[in-house]
Amino acid sequence: MLVLLCVISGCSIKKNTPSTRFYHAMTSHFNTLYNGEVAYLEGEEAQMKSHQDDYNRLIPMYISTNKTTAGVGKGNYETTITKCEKAIKQHSMKKRPTVKPNQRKDEKMKAYLARKEFNPYMYHAWLMMADAQFQKGEFIEAASTCNYTIRLYQAQPDIASIAKAMLARCYVALDWAYDAEDVLNKMRRDSIGRQGMKEMNNTMAAYQILIGQYEEAIPYLKDAIKNTKRKLKRTRLNFLLGQLYQQTGQNEEAYKAYAKVIRANPPYEMAFSARISQTEVMPRDKFNQMVSLLKRMAKSDKNKDYLDKVYYALGNIYMGVNDTTHCIYAWEKGVKDATKRGPDKAMLLLRLSNLYWEMEKYIDAARTYKECVSILDKEHEEYIESERRSKILTELEPHLSAVKLQDSLQILAKLPEAEYLAAIDRVIDELKKQEQEAEKKAAQNGTNANGQRPQANGQQSQTDRPIAANTGMNNQQQGPWYFYNATSVKRGMEEFQRRWGQRKNEDLWRISNKASYVAATGSEDVEVGEEAEGDDEALYGSAESDSSLTDEQALKDSLENDPHHREYYLKQIPFTEEQMEASNAILSDGLYNAGILEQEKLENWLLAEKTMQRVLSDFPEREGIDNIYYHLFLLYGRLGDSEKAEYYKALLYL
């Protein structure tokens, strides 16, 4: 009976006695919060296993800042929050204990009576709730819980300091650097308990990383590693420590930190990335050793899904000795052999694109930036600039390619026959080599020639069915529809530009003097098919001539459309005077348009000057030369060369 009365009296939170405090502390701990803690640990374990780090960048201290990771284990954290709320509702003790009138109240007693919560274990519920909210990615909700906890435990500095450090951690996760700094500075003026100091050092490391003070973050991070119990979490922080050492030029310490990661036997991708990072911080006098190690890693079948990482590191090593040729080769091979369109390939493409941009190799940069933007994370700090560059180069590249092609063709036209035939043969051999490599890679991946996997029932997909013979390939082969083949489309565009130059998408595009045509016909609205029949026949040949082609002519046409034969290239070389005039027209248009884009969009004024000056020197009789004078006037004004600016201004009035 006495035991029953004790239990009944102990269940009430309206009485604050040693027995009731003991009862509610034990009940909240072993009955409610224990289950919440188990759910929390399960959620954390699920997050750690599913989280994917981008090892090309500083990995985050808190994996919940990754939106994808924050969604994992959500149910477990919601269970934790529910258990904490239940514990607070059923076991929170706000009533002050009864004090005898004649009892002496010393400072310790006064501090105890100033508390707002008398359940000695209840602060675990508040802190665990804030932790669960943080792991869910609900940083503002977690900050609110921490703020309330600080006010609730204002009379208990040890507990309040933990909540303050967690509050600053929420601000760091939100990228609120000023708010985090304010909280951390105030903490230094207050009393901080042992656990509060651990939390503060952990948060200080994250804060210093947030503001880019990597050197200052290192001692705090080392302290955080010592106080981290879970092995995988501690290994991640060691990897981050190695990255910080690497960022600050402490390569020897970085090498040791990465070695700790490898010895911890982490998941393969983390261990592999640590080995790659080690090659980047090895002494430069071990250049040959580093290159040999990476080449062995590239040959291992175990690393076939990480070739982009291997070649990225290999390129970095070559870049470290200013060998840009081998660097570009390594990065291009990494792009080519990559099996995944993930952050590793995106970073490889980004570095390669930036290098091409700096070297003013804009044709290559247009290709790599386009692919980079398609897979680069939109939240990446360089995404906006990469997208801007890609748009500019998409517009500029056709003109630069036309100039490059016509320059090459005109050079070939001036060579002896043996030399230009040898050059053509080298191009054909390279084409065949690339096709063989593509077929070999497709066979290894279990795909067809178009990179598509066959249907399970043995039927072809709609895009695999041959609709018509691919005129760009051998007549014995059947290919997909023309516009599904990017190579054929590009060749078609080059062929069109070779014949007609850069033309606007408009009616009567084949007629250079539309005014005279309209005057002659009396109508500007001409339907397709109403143009002069003689013009069509001159351009494409009559139906009778098409039907009477000899077998010899058909064979010749076939060879001229097949890039595996000399005839395909010979027909593009401007041997005759008429062909050279057509080539010069394309070259002049390409230079003119490229120069304007280089000035207005690319803002590479020195390159624009070089391009426009070439137009003036090579094509002084070009129509619209006044536009060149005008743009040179603007360009020299921007360059601060007033004398040349006035010179071209004067030419405009002549």
PDB file of N, CA and C in Angstrom, residues 8 12 155 176 194-195 198 231 235 291 331 340 348 354 386 479 484 507 510-511 532 562 616 635:
ATOM      1  N   ILE A   8       1.640   6.655  -6.972  1.00  0.00           N
ATOM      2  CA  ILE A   8       0.595   7.611  -7.338  1.00  0.00           C
ATOM      3  C   ILE A   8       1.081   9.037  -7.141  1.00  0.00           C
ATOM      4  N   SER A  12       2.608  12.561 -10.369  1.00  0.00           N
ATOM      5  CA  SER A  12       2.166  13.950 -10.502  1.00  0.00           C
ATOM      6  C   SER A  12       3.355  14.859 -10.741  1.00  0.00           C
ATOM      7  N   ALA A 155      19.305  29.917 -16.132  1.00  0.00           N
ATOM      8  CA  ALA A 155      19.926  29.801 -14.804  1.00  0.00           C
ATOM      9  C   ALA A 155      20.920  28.648 -14.731  1.00  0.00           C
ATOM     10  N   TRP A 176      24.204  31.995 -42.458  1.00  0.00           N
ATOM     11  CA  TRP A 176      24.036  33.282 -41.781  1.00  0.00           C
ATOM     12  C   TRP A 176      25.297  33.538 -40.952  1.00  0.00           C
ATOM     13  N   ARG A 194      31.959  21.819 -20.084  1.00  0.00           N
ATOM     14  CA  ARG A 194      32.814  20.943 -20.887  1.00  0.00           C
ATOM     15  C   ARG A 194      32.117  20.524 -22.180  1.00  0.00           C
ATOM     16  N   GLN A 195      30.855  20.109 -22.060  1.00  0.00           N
ATOM     17  CA  GLN A 195      30.125  19.698 -23.251  1.00  0.00           C
ATOM     18  C   GLN A 195      29.848  20.896 -24.157  1.00  0.00           C
ATOM     19  N   LYS A 198      32.881  21.549 -26.263  1.00  0.00           N
ATOM     20  CA  LYS A 198      32.981  20.621 -27.394  1.00  0.00           C
ATOM     21  C   LYS A 198      32.095  21.077 -28.555  1.00  0.00           C
ATOM     22  N   LYS A 231      32.658   6.128 -36.170  1.00  0.00           N
ATOM     23  CA  LYS A 231      33.843   5.939 -36.998  1.00  0.00           C
ATOM     24  C   LYS A 231      33.714   6.604 -38.366  1.00  0.00           C
ATOM     25  N   THR A 235      35.875   9.664 -39.880  1.00  0.00           N
ATOM     26  CA  THR A 235      36.663   9.513 -41.106  1.00  0.00           C
ATOM     27  C   THR A 235      36.361  10.635 -42.091  1.00  0.00           C
ATOM     28  N   VAL A 291      52.709  10.096 -61.531  1.00  0.00           N
ATOM     29  CA  VAL A 291      52.138   9.793 -62.849  1.00  0.00           C
ATOM     30  C   VAL A 291      51.993   8.286 -63.035  1.00  0.00           C
ATOM     31  N   TRP A 331      42.720  15.397 -69.375  1.00  0.00           N
ATOM     32  CA  TRP A 331      41.345  15.800 -69.072  1.00  0.00           C
ATOM     33  C   TRP A 331      40.380  15.408 -70.190  1.00  0.00           C
ATOM     34  N   LYS A 340      29.939   8.002 -65.882  1.00  0.00           N
ATOM     35  CA  LYS A 340      28.829   8.618 -65.164  1.00  0.00           C
ATOM     36  C   LYS A 340      28.776  10.109 -65.472  1.00  0.00           C
ATOM     37  N   LEU A 348      35.524  18.006 -63.921  1.00  0.00           N
ATOM     38  CA  LEU A 348      36.537  17.804 -64.954  1.00  0.00           C
ATOM     39  C   LEU A 348      36.253  18.693 -66.162  1.00  0.00           C
ATOM     40  N   ASN A 354      37.464  25.990 -68.521  1.00  0.00           N
ATOM     41  CA  ASN A 354      38.136  27.213 -68.067  1.00  0.00           C
ATOM     42  C   ASN A 354      39.536  27.339 -68.670  1.00  0.00           C
ATOM     43  N   SER A 386      29.531  29.890 -66.001  1.00  0.00           N
ATOM     44  CA  SER A 386      29.705  28.871 -67.041  1.00  0.00           C
ATOM     45  C   SER A 386      28.568  28.913 -68.042  1.00  0.00           C
ATOM     46  N   GLY A 479      21.867   3.710 -91.409  1.00  0.00           N
ATOM     47  CA  GLY A 479      21.969   4.474 -90.168  1.00  0.00           C
ATOM     48  C   GLY A 479      20.623   4.986 -89.721  1.00  0.00           C
ATOM     49  N   TYR A 484      18.896  12.549 -86.037  1.00  0.00           N
ATOM     50  CA  TYR A 484      19.262  11.895 -84.783  1.00  0.00           C
ATOM     51  C   TYR A 484      20.770  11.740 -84.660  1.00  0.00           C
ATOM     52  N   ASP A 507      12.987  34.154 -96.093  1.00  0.00           N
ATOM     53  CA  ASP A 507      12.574  33.800 -97.439  1.00  0.00           C
ATOM     54  C   ASP A 507      13.576  34.335 -98.451  1.00  0.00           C
ATOM     55  N   ARG A 510      18.458  32.526-101.060  1.00  0.00           N
ATOM     56  CA  ARG A 510      19.467  32.271-102.093  1.00  0.00           C
ATOM     57  C   ARG A 510      19.707  33.475-102.991  1.00  0.00           C
ATOM     58  N   ILE A 511      18.828  34.500-102.895  1.00  0.00           N
ATOM     59  CA  ILE A 511      18.927  35.652-103.779  1.00  0.00           C
ATOM     60  C   ILE A 511      19.651  36.764-103.042  1.00  0.00           C
ATOM     61  N   ALA A 532      12.131  31.260-109.876  1.00  0.00           N
ATOM     62  CA  ALA A 532      12.478  30.925-111.251  1.00  0.00           C
ATOM     63  C   ALA A 532      12.935  29.487-111.353  1.00  0.00           C
ATOM     64  N   ASP A 562      30.989  10.442 -98.667  1.00  0.00           N
ATOM     65  CA  ASP A 562      31.501   9.487 -97.681  1.00  0.00           C
ATOM     66  C   ASP A 562      32.832   9.987 -97.126  1.00  0.00           C
ATOM     67  N   LEU A 616      40.136  43.947 -92.557  1.00  0.00           N
ATOM     68  CA  LEU A 616      40.563  45.126 -93.318  1.00  0.00           C
ATOM     69  C   LEU A 616      41.726  44.802 -94.257  1.00  0.00           C
ATOM     70  N   LEU A 635      36.166  50.224 -80.182  1.00  0.00           N
ATOM     71  CA  LEU A 635      37.129  49.344 -79.514  1.00  0.00           C
ATOM     72  C   LEU A 635      38.336  50.126 -79.008  1.00  0.00           C
TER      73      LEU A 635
END
